[in-house]
Short mmCIF file of C-alpha atoms in Angstrom, two decimals:
data_model
loop_
_atom_site.label_atom_id
_atom_site.label_comp_id
_atom_site.label_asym_id
_atom_site.label_seq_id
_atom_site.Cartn_x
_atom_site.Cartn_y
_atom_site.Cartn_z
CA UNK C 1 126.54 137.04 136.31
CA UNK C 2 123.74 134.66 137.30
CA UNK C 3 124.70 131.92 139.72
CA UNK C 4 123.90 128.21 139.71
CA UNK C 5 120.14 127.68 139.81
CA UNK C 6 118.45 124.67 141.37
CA UNK C 7 114.85 123.62 141.75
CA UNK C 8 112.90 122.74 143.70
CA UNK C 9 114.38 124.15 146.92
CA UNK C 10 112.46 121.72 149.11
CA UNK C 11 110.81 118.36 148.45
CA UNK C 12 109.01 115.94 150.74
CA UNK C 13 108.14 112.46 149.45
CA UNK C 14 107.34 109.05 150.85
CA UNK C 15 109.73 106.15 150.54
CA UNK C 16 109.53 104.21 147.28
CA UNK C 17 108.36 107.32 145.41
CA UNK C 18 110.46 108.93 142.71
CA UNK C 19 111.84 112.47 142.63
CA UNK C 20 113.81 114.64 140.22
CA UNK C 21 116.03 117.66 140.78
CA UNK C 22 117.06 120.23 138.20
CA UNK C 23 120.23 122.29 137.90
CA UNK C 24 121.16 125.13 135.56
CA UNK C 25 124.88 125.90 135.81
CA UNK C 26 126.60 129.21 135.22
CA UNK C 27 126.67 130.01 131.52
CA UNK C 28 129.78 128.68 129.81
CA UNK C 29 130.76 126.31 132.60
CA UNK C 30 131.81 122.99 131.13
CA UNK C 31 132.00 121.00 134.35
CA UNK C 32 128.96 120.20 136.47
CA UNK C 33 128.84 118.34 139.78
CA UNK C 34 126.08 116.83 141.92
CA UNK C 35 126.87 116.44 145.63
CA UNK C 36 124.86 114.82 148.41
CA UNK C 37 125.10 116.39 151.86
CA UNK C 38 123.65 114.36 154.71
CA UNK C 39 122.89 116.28 157.91
CA UNK C 40 126.02 116.80 159.99
CA UNK C 41 128.42 115.85 157.20
CA UNK C 42 130.29 117.51 154.39
CA UNK C 43 129.09 117.16 150.79
CA UNK C 44 129.97 113.98 148.93
CA UNK C 45 130.31 113.84 145.16
CA UNK C 46 127.68 111.77 143.37
CA UNK C 47 128.51 112.50 139.75
CA UNK C 48 130.66 114.82 137.66
CA UNK C 49 129.98 115.84 134.05
CA UNK C 50 132.37 117.39 131.56
CA UNK C 51 130.08 118.96 128.96
CA UNK C 52 127.54 116.14 128.43
CA UNK C 53 129.87 113.25 129.29
CA UNK C 54 130.25 111.55 132.67
CA UNK C 55 133.72 111.92 134.21
CA UNK C 56 133.12 110.29 137.59
CA UNK C 57 130.05 108.46 138.89
CA UNK C 58 131.84 106.01 141.15
CA UNK C 59 129.83 107.04 144.23
CA UNK C 60 126.44 107.21 142.54
CA UNK C 61 124.07 104.41 143.73
CA UNK C 62 123.21 103.40 140.21
CA UNK C 63 120.44 101.00 141.21
CA UNK C 64 118.29 103.97 142.22
CA UNK C 65 120.03 107.19 141.16
CA UNK C 66 120.42 108.46 137.61
CA UNK C 67 121.62 111.74 136.15
CA UNK C 68 121.91 113.29 132.75
CA UNK C 69 123.19 116.48 131.21
CA UNK C 70 121.63 116.83 127.82
CA UNK C 71 123.30 119.27 125.43
CA UNK C 72 125.98 119.94 128.04
CA UNK C 73 124.00 122.62 129.88
CA UNK C 74 121.14 121.79 132.29
CA UNK C 75 121.23 118.64 134.35
CA UNK C 76 118.68 116.48 136.16
CA UNK C 77 119.26 114.06 139.01
CA UNK C 78 116.62 111.40 139.64
CA UNK C 79 116.00 109.01 142.50
CA UNK C 80 113.73 106.03 141.93
CA UNK C 81 112.67 104.54 144.30
CA UNK C 82 113.65 106.77 147.21
CA UNK C 83 114.78 105.36 150.56
CA UNK C 84 114.74 106.98 154.00
CA UNK C 85 118.54 107.34 153.91
CA UNK C 86 118.28 109.53 150.79
CA UNK C 87 117.08 112.42 152.99
CA UNK C 88 119.75 115.05 152.41
CA UNK C 89 120.55 118.29 150.67
CA UNK C 90 121.47 117.82 147.02
CA UNK C 91 123.92 120.45 145.84
CA UNK C 92 124.75 121.26 142.25
CA UNK C 93 128.00 123.02 141.42
CA UNK C 94 129.68 124.14 138.23
CA UNK C 95 133.11 125.31 137.16
CA UNK C 96 134.60 126.71 133.97
CA UNK C 97 136.81 123.63 133.70
CA UNK C 98 137.66 120.98 136.30
CA UNK C 99 140.73 122.92 137.49
CA UNK C 100 138.74 126.05 138.28
CA UNK C 101 136.83 127.12 141.37
CA UNK C 102 133.44 125.45 141.88
CA UNK C 103 130.35 127.61 142.36
CA UNK C 104 127.48 126.03 144.25
CA UNK C 105 123.75 126.44 143.91
CA UNK C 106 121.39 126.87 146.88
CA UNK C 107 120.64 123.14 147.04
CA UNK C 108 117.49 121.03 147.21
CA UNK C 109 116.52 119.73 150.63
CA UNK C 110 114.91 116.29 150.26
CA UNK C 111 112.95 114.67 153.07
CA UNK C 112 111.91 111.04 152.60
CA UNK C 113 109.18 109.89 155.01
CA UNK E 1 142.92 107.88 149.45
CA UNK E 2 142.35 111.52 150.21
CA UNK E 3 140.94 112.53 153.57
CA UNK E 4 140.08 115.77 155.36
CA UNK E 5 139.82 115.96 159.15
CA UNK E 6 138.18 118.80 161.03
CA UNK E 7 138.38 118.07 164.75
CA UNK E 8 136.33 121.01 166.05
CA UNK E 9 132.58 120.33 165.77
CA UNK E 10 131.81 123.76 167.20
CA UNK E 11 133.64 126.97 168.05
CA UNK E 12 132.67 130.19 169.80
CA UNK E 13 134.36 133.52 169.26
CA UNK E 14 133.70 137.00 170.55
CA UNK E 15 132.81 139.62 167.96
CA UNK E 16 135.89 141.49 166.64
CA UNK E 17 138.29 138.79 167.82
CA UNK E 18 140.26 136.42 165.58
CA UNK E 19 139.52 132.70 165.36
CA UNK E 20 141.37 129.72 163.89
CA UNK E 21 139.53 126.73 162.43
CA UNK E 22 141.62 123.58 162.17
CA UNK E 23 141.99 121.33 159.15
CA UNK E 24 144.36 118.44 158.52
CA UNK E 25 144.52 116.44 155.34
CA UNK E 26 145.96 113.25 153.93
CA UNK E 27 146.87 112.60 150.33
CA UNK E 28 149.51 110.85 148.25
CA UNK E 29 149.12 113.23 145.32
CA UNK E 30 152.10 115.56 144.81
CA UNK E 31 149.85 118.29 143.44
CA UNK E 32 146.65 119.25 145.19
CA UNK E 33 144.50 122.20 146.15
CA UNK E 34 143.00 123.10 149.50
CA UNK E 35 139.78 125.07 149.87
CA UNK E 36 137.62 126.59 152.57
CA UNK E 37 133.88 127.06 152.11
CA UNK E 38 131.31 128.79 154.31
CA UNK E 39 127.79 127.40 154.55
CA UNK E 40 125.23 129.69 156.23
CA UNK E 41 121.90 128.35 157.40
CA UNK E 42 120.47 129.10 153.95
CA UNK E 43 122.48 126.13 152.68
CA UNK E 44 124.58 127.59 149.88
CA UNK E 45 128.30 126.80 149.86
CA UNK E 46 130.32 130.00 149.55
CA UNK E 47 133.95 129.80 148.43
CA UNK E 48 136.32 131.64 150.77
CA UNK E 49 139.95 130.87 149.98
CA UNK E 50 142.24 128.55 148.00
CA UNK E 51 145.79 127.28 148.56
CA UNK E 52 147.77 125.28 146.02
CA UNK E 53 150.23 122.70 147.29
CA UNK E 54 153.10 124.38 145.45
CA UNK E 55 152.22 127.93 146.49
CA UNK E 56 155.11 129.44 148.43
CA UNK E 57 153.05 131.96 150.34
CA UNK E 58 149.98 131.50 152.49
CA UNK E 59 146.77 132.60 150.78
CA UNK E 60 144.87 135.65 152.01
CA UNK E 61 141.47 137.02 151.01
CA UNK E 62 140.34 140.04 152.99
CA UNK E 63 139.71 138.91 156.57
CA UNK E 64 140.46 135.28 155.68
CA UNK E 65 143.92 133.77 155.66
CA UNK E 66 145.05 130.18 155.30
CA UNK E 67 147.86 128.96 157.54
CA UNK E 68 149.37 126.28 155.30
CA UNK E 69 151.93 123.95 156.89
CA UNK E 70 152.75 121.37 154.24
CA UNK E 71 155.03 119.19 156.36
CA UNK E 72 152.34 118.88 159.02
CA UNK E 73 149.59 118.51 156.38
CA UNK E 74 147.52 121.24 157.93
CA UNK E 75 145.54 124.07 156.33
CA UNK E 76 143.96 126.10 159.09
CA UNK E 77 141.61 128.99 158.34
CA UNK E 78 142.12 132.21 160.27
CA UNK E 79 139.28 134.73 160.38
CA UNK E 80 140.34 138.12 161.72
CA UNK E 81 137.97 140.64 163.32
CA UNK E 82 135.00 138.26 163.52
CA UNK E 83 131.57 139.62 162.63
CA UNK E 84 128.12 138.36 163.58
CA UNK E 85 127.57 137.41 159.93
CA UNK E 86 130.47 134.97 160.15
CA UNK E 87 128.29 132.58 162.15
CA UNK E 88 127.97 129.53 159.89
CA UNK E 89 129.36 126.08 159.12
CA UNK E 90 132.87 126.07 157.69
CA UNK E 91 134.15 123.25 155.52
CA UNK E 92 137.70 122.42 154.54
CA UNK E 93 138.07 120.56 151.24
CA UNK E 94 140.77 119.31 148.94
CA UNK E 95 141.13 117.95 145.45
CA UNK E 96 143.85 116.41 143.32
CA UNK E 97 145.34 118.63 140.65
CA UNK E 98 146.79 115.70 138.72
CA UNK E 99 145.44 114.92 135.27
CA UNK E 100 143.99 111.45 135.22
CA UNK E 101 142.96 111.57 138.87
CA UNK E 102 139.51 112.39 140.24
CA UNK E 103 139.55 115.60 138.30
CA UNK E 104 137.79 118.35 140.16
CA UNK E 105 136.26 116.07 142.79
CA UNK E 106 136.26 117.93 146.11
CA UNK E 107 136.72 115.88 149.27
CA UNK E 108 135.13 117.66 152.23
CA UNK E 109 135.62 117.42 155.97
CA UNK E 110 132.70 117.23 158.40
CA UNK E 111 132.78 120.92 159.10
CA UNK E 112 133.05 123.26 162.08
CA UNK E 113 130.11 125.31 163.31
CA UNK E 114 131.30 128.79 164.20
CA UNK E 115 129.18 130.97 166.46
CA UNK E 116 130.10 134.64 166.88
CA UNK E 117 128.96 136.20 170.16
CA UNK E 118 128.10 139.91 170.39
#
């Protein structure tokens, strides 16, 4: 069974630029999560999708971050414009349903200069 | 609000010995789940073990066991017979299991860096 795929693995941009991350969850998984993990901390949920609907985006900085999950499969997370404090690892996870175990992808390490 | 506390920023253990990683939690939900994840330097979060708040017995998965003390709100991870490959960050996490709550949202602690010495 293929795991959660993410791309790119690494990205370096300058502040005020825009960036997009892509996630392909495990086939058949209805629930998809984006987490932000700042160095030295545990991951923090940014947004949770159930199929193609948003369940929780209360911690998503909506003035600069956006996410979508078209057709309830792949998802993209965008930052525009990026700030220095957005430097972090962005982890995508998926689960069969919200009650099930979450499987994480390898993450995208973003550096904002 | 839910909160996870991991008080050990770093731990050292000799190869083949057992080690306990501490985790305390705070929640007002009657039904919740507790998780431990391993994060090697490659960055991927690897699920290790799960304990439900109503489970009567402590969870075990191979060399991993969870010492669940509900009254003390602690969920410590015990790794037996440590191996060099166990060197990594370890995160304790919890989530509500109540419908209508933050469904599925994992709350993580700050992690403990475990180093296994040969």
